[in-house]
Amino acid sequence: MPKIVVDVMPKAELLDPQGKAVAGALARLGHEAFTDVRVGKRFELTVEGQVDEQTLSAVREVADELLSNSVIEDVVNITVVDAAGEHSAAAASGALA
């Protein structure tokens, strides 16, 4: 069965305290190459049957209304992963309208 993966990230203009904590820990552990970390959320929705435009439209609606808080987060990517593990972009990267 295919899965739809929804990635949600804090808005770029907002402070990300979890990301700052991880960045600080990386520096303390000697990993100086990483200068910034942003922590987000990933949702995997398993779908019965084929993923069509109607399904993708429903996922976009669910992502905007339930999976993210539009005041502080952006849905940055929606990807379809078929049963064989192949990825196909269902929506462009970046903030989705």
C-alpha atoms as a PDB file:
ATOM      1  CA  MET A   1       0.000   0.000   0.000  1.00  0.00           C
ATOM      2  CA  PRO A   2       1.329   3.448  -0.834  1.00  0.00           C
ATOM      3  CA  LYS A   3       2.179   6.014   1.811  1.00  0.00           C
ATOM      4  CA  ILE A   4       1.955   9.760   1.680  1.00  0.00           C
ATOM      5  CA  VAL A   5       4.655  11.562   3.648  1.00  0.00           C
ATOM      6  CA  VAL A   6       3.911  15.071   4.927  1.00  0.00           C
ATOM      7  CA  ASP A   7       6.805  17.200   6.224  1.00  0.00           C
ATOM      8  CA  VAL A   8       6.027  20.143   8.510  1.00  0.00           C
ATOM      9  CA  MET A   9       8.618  22.690   9.666  1.00  0.00           C
ATOM     10  CA  PRO A  10       8.528  25.761  11.897  1.00  0.00           C
ATOM     11  CA  LYS A  11       8.183  28.989   9.921  1.00  0.00           C
ATOM     12  CA  ALA A  12      11.628  30.289   8.957  1.00  0.00           C
ATOM     13  CA  GLU A  13      11.107  33.611  10.722  1.00  0.00           C
ATOM     14  CA  LEU A  14      10.328  31.978  14.089  1.00  0.00           C
ATOM     15  CA  LEU A  15      12.791  30.828  16.730  1.00  0.00           C
ATOM     16  CA  ASP A  16      13.218  27.041  16.843  1.00  0.00           C
ATOM     17  CA  PRO A  17      14.260  26.194  20.440  1.00  0.00           C
ATOM     18  CA  GLN A  18      14.562  22.463  19.726  1.00  0.00           C
ATOM     19  CA  GLY A  19      16.785  23.167  16.754  1.00  0.00           C
ATOM     20  CA  LYS A  20      18.949  25.523  18.826  1.00  0.00           C
ATOM     21  CA  ALA A  21      19.321  22.836  21.525  1.00  0.00           C
ATOM     22  CA  VAL A  22      20.389  20.227  18.959  1.00  0.00           C
ATOM     23  CA  ALA A  23      22.818  22.692  17.337  1.00  0.00           C
ATOM     24  CA  GLY A  24      24.359  23.404  20.746  1.00  0.00           C
ATOM     25  CA  ALA A  25      24.717  19.687  21.488  1.00  0.00           C
ATOM     26  CA  LEU A  26      26.371  19.098  18.113  1.00  0.00           C
ATOM     27  CA  ALA A  27      28.909  21.840  18.840  1.00  0.00           C
ATOM     28  CA  ARG A  28      29.634  20.426  22.305  1.00  0.00           C
ATOM     29  CA  LEU A  29      30.242  17.015  20.730  1.00  0.00           C
ATOM     30  CA  GLY A  30      32.776  18.518  18.339  1.00  0.00           C
ATOM     31  CA  HIS A  31      30.623  18.603  15.202  1.00  0.00           C
ATOM     32  CA  GLU A  32      31.459  22.185  14.224  1.00  0.00           C
ATOM     33  CA  ALA A  33      30.481  21.799  10.549  1.00  0.00           C
ATOM     34  CA  PHE A  34      26.766  22.086  11.364  1.00  0.00           C
ATOM     35  CA  THR A  35      25.884  25.741  11.822  1.00  0.00           C
ATOM     36  CA  ASP A  36      22.095  25.574  12.103  1.00  0.00           C
ATOM     37  CA  VAL A  37      19.473  22.945  12.881  1.00  0.00           C
ATOM     38  CA  ARG A  38      15.707  23.151  12.383  1.00  0.00           C
ATOM     39  CA  VAL A  39      13.492  20.481  13.952  1.00  0.00           C
ATOM     40  CA  GLY A  40      10.226  19.585  12.239  1.00  0.00           C
ATOM     41  CA  LYS A  41       7.623  16.855  12.016  1.00  0.00           C
ATOM     42  CA  ARG A  42       7.093  14.010   9.546  1.00  0.00           C
ATOM     43  CA  PHE A  43       3.752  12.250   9.100  1.00  0.00           C
ATOM     44  CA  GLU A  44       3.330   8.988   7.170  1.00  0.00           C
ATOM     45  CA  LEU A  45      -0.218   8.296   5.998  1.00  0.00           C
ATOM     46  CA  THR A  46      -0.894   4.841   4.541  1.00  0.00           C
ATOM     47  CA  VAL A  47      -3.438   4.836   1.721  1.00  0.00           C
ATOM     48  CA  GLU A  48      -5.673   2.007   0.553  1.00  0.00           C
ATOM     49  CA  GLY A  49      -5.707   1.808  -3.228  1.00  0.00           C
ATOM     50  CA  GLN A  50      -4.105   4.231  -5.643  1.00  0.00           C
ATOM     51  CA  VAL A  51      -3.157   7.815  -4.868  1.00  0.00           C
ATOM     52  CA  ASP A  52      -5.019  10.143  -7.221  1.00  0.00           C
ATOM     53  CA  GLU A  53      -5.654  13.902  -7.350  1.00  0.00           C
ATOM     54  CA  GLN A  54      -8.654  13.553  -5.025  1.00  0.00           C
ATOM     55  CA  THR A  55      -6.496  11.771  -2.430  1.00  0.00           C
ATOM     56  CA  LEU A  56      -3.747  14.379  -2.729  1.00  0.00           C
ATOM     57  CA  SER A  57      -6.279  17.167  -2.353  1.00  0.00           C
ATOM     58  CA  ALA A  58      -7.594  15.524   0.818  1.00  0.00           C
ATOM     59  CA  VAL A  59      -4.040  15.162   2.168  1.00  0.00           C
ATOM     60  CA  ARG A  60      -3.314  18.838   1.517  1.00  0.00           C
ATOM     61  CA  GLU A  61      -6.492  19.755   3.402  1.00  0.00           C
ATOM     62  CA  VAL A  62      -5.626  17.453   6.331  1.00  0.00           C
ATOM     63  CA  ALA A  63      -2.053  18.775   6.396  1.00  0.00           C
ATOM     64  CA  ASP A  64      -3.255  22.372   6.593  1.00  0.00           C
ATOM     65  CA  GLU A  65      -6.109  21.801   9.050  1.00  0.00           C
ATOM     66  CA  LEU A  66      -4.815  19.066  11.358  1.00  0.00           C
ATOM     67  CA  LEU A  67      -1.150  18.190  10.915  1.00  0.00           C
ATOM     68  CA  SER A  68       0.215  21.729  11.063  1.00  0.00           C
ATOM     69  CA  ASN A  69      -0.454  24.943  12.934  1.00  0.00           C
ATOM     70  CA  SER A  70      -0.485  27.573  10.179  1.00  0.00           C
ATOM     71  CA  VAL A  71       0.421  30.330  12.642  1.00  0.00           C
ATOM     72  CA  ILE A  72       3.828  28.827  13.457  1.00  0.00           C
ATOM     73  CA  GLU A  73       4.427  26.034  10.903  1.00  0.00           C
ATOM     74  CA  ASP A  74       4.544  25.436   7.152  1.00  0.00           C
ATOM     75  CA  VAL A  75       3.737  22.232   5.292  1.00  0.00           C
ATOM     76  CA  VAL A  76       6.941  22.082   3.260  1.00  0.00           C
ATOM     77  CA  ASN A  77       6.601  18.844   1.327  1.00  0.00           C
ATOM     78  CA  ILE A  78       4.100  16.132   0.440  1.00  0.00           C
ATOM     79  CA  THR A  79       5.566  13.005  -1.150  1.00  0.00           C
ATOM     80  CA  VAL A  80       3.960   9.770  -2.337  1.00  0.00           C
ATOM     81  CA  VAL A  81       5.927   6.597  -1.546  1.00  0.00           C
ATOM     82  CA  ASP A  82       4.625   3.559  -3.414  1.00  0.00           C
ATOM     83  CA  ALA A  83       4.602   0.013  -2.042  1.00  0.00           C
ATOM     84  CA  ALA A  84       8.066  -0.622  -3.511  1.00  0.00           C
ATOM     85  CA  GLY A  85       9.500   2.387  -1.676  1.00  0.00           C
ATOM     86  CA  GLU A  86       9.769   4.629  -4.738  1.00  0.00           C
ATOM     87  CA  HIS A  87       9.278   8.353  -4.060  1.00  0.00           C
ATOM     88  CA  SER A  88       7.410  10.794  -6.249  1.00  0.00           C
ATOM     89  CA  ALA A  89       6.855  14.426  -5.356  1.00  0.00           C
ATOM     90  CA  ALA A  90       3.166  15.097  -4.881  1.00  0.00           C
ATOM     91  CA  ALA A  91       3.685  18.786  -4.273  1.00  0.00           C
ATOM     92  CA  ALA A  92       6.535  21.201  -4.743  1.00  0.00           C
ATOM     93  CA  SER A  93       8.955  21.785  -1.900  1.00  0.00           C
ATOM     94  CA  GLY A  94       8.553  25.003   0.011  1.00  0.00           C
ATOM     95  CA  ALA A  95       5.463  26.400   1.679  1.00  0.00           C
ATOM     96  CA  LEU A  96       2.393  24.887   0.068  1.00  0.00           C
ATOM     97  CA  ALA A  97      -0.616  27.003  -0.771  1.00  0.00           C
END
